[in-house]
CSV table of C-alpha atoms in Angstrom, one decimal:
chain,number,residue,atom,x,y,z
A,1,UNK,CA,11.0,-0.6,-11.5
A,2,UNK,CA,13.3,-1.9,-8.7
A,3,UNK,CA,12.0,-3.0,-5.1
A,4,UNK,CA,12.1,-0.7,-2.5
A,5,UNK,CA,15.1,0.0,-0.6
A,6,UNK,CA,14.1,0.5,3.0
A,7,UNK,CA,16.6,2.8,3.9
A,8,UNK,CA,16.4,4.9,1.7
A,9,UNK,CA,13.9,8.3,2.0
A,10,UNK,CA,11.1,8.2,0.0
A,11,UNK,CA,10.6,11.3,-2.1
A,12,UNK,CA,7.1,11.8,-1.6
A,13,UNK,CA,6.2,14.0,-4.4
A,14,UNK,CA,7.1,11.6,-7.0
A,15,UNK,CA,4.3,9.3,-5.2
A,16,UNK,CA,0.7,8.9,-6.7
A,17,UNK,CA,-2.1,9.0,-3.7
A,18,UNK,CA,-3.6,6.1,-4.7
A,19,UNK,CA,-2.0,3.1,-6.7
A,20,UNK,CA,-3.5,-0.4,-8.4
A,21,UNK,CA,-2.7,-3.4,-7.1
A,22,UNK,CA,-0.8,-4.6,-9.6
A,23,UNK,CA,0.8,-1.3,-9.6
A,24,UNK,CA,2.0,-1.8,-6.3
A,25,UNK,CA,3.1,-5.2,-6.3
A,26,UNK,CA,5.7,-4.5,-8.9
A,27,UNK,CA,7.1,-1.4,-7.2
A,28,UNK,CA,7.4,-3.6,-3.8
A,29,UNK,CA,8.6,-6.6,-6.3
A,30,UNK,CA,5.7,-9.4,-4.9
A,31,UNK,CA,2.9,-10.5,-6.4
A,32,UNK,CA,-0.8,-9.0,-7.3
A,33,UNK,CA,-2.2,-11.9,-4.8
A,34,UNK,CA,-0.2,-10.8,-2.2
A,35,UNK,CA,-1.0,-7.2,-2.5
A,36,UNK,CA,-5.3,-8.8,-2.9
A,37,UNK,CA,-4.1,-10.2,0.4
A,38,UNK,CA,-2.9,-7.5,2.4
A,39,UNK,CA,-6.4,-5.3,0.6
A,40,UNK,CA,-8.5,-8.1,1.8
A,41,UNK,CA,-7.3,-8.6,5.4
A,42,UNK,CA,-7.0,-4.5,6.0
A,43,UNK,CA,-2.8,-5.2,6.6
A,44,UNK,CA,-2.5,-1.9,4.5
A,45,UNK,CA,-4.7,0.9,3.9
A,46,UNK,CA,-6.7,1.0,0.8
A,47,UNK,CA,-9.9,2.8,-1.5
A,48,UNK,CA,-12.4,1.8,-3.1
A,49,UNK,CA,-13.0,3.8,-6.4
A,50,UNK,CA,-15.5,2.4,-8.5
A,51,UNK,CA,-15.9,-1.8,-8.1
A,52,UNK,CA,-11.8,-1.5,-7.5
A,53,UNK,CA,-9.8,-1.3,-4.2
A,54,UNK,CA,-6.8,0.7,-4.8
A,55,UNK,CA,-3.6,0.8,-2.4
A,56,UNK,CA,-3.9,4.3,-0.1
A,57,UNK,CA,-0.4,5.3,-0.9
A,58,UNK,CA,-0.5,8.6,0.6
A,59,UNK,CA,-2.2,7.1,4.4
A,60,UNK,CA,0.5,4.1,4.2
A,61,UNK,CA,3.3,6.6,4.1
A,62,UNK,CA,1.9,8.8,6.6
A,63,UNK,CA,1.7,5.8,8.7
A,64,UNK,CA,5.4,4.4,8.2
A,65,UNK,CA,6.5,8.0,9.0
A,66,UNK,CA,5.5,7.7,12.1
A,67,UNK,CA,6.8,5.1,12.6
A,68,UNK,CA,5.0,1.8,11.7
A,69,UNK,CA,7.0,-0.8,10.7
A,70,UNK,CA,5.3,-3.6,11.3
A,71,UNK,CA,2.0,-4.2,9.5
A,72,UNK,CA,-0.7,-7.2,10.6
A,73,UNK,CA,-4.2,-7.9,9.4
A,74,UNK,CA,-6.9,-5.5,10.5
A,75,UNK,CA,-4.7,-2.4,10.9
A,76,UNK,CA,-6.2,-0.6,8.8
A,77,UNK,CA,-9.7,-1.9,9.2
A,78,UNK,CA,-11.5,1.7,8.7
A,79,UNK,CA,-9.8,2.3,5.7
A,80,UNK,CA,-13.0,2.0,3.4
């Protein structure tokens, strides 16, 4: 899977809700530990199903539509 281009339009019905963290890093082209990272230090939003924290695809492209583009640790602090 290539990296995301971000100009392009994301078609969101091809998007799962929720996506693993290794799942994720590969679409974004990075690194599990980064993605661990960003999970760890609320920088994106994320679930927990199970003992696992999976990436909250669907609440992290609701929030880049309206218009977040810059993410830092603790934005998504409530995300549990």
């Amino acid at each position: 899977m290539s990296p995301i281009n971000p100009s392009q339009r994301l078609q969101l019905s091809v998007l799962p809700p929720v996506s693993s963290q290794e799942q994720f890093s590969q679409w974004l082209g990075t690194t599990p530990d980064t993605v661990r990272g960003w999970i760890e230090n609320d920088t994106i939003p994320h679930v927990k199903i199970g003992r696992q924290r999976f990436v909250n695809v669907v609440a992290l492209v609701e929030s880049m539509q309206e218009g977040k583009t810059i993410f830092a640790r603790g934005d998504f602090n409530d995300a549990d």
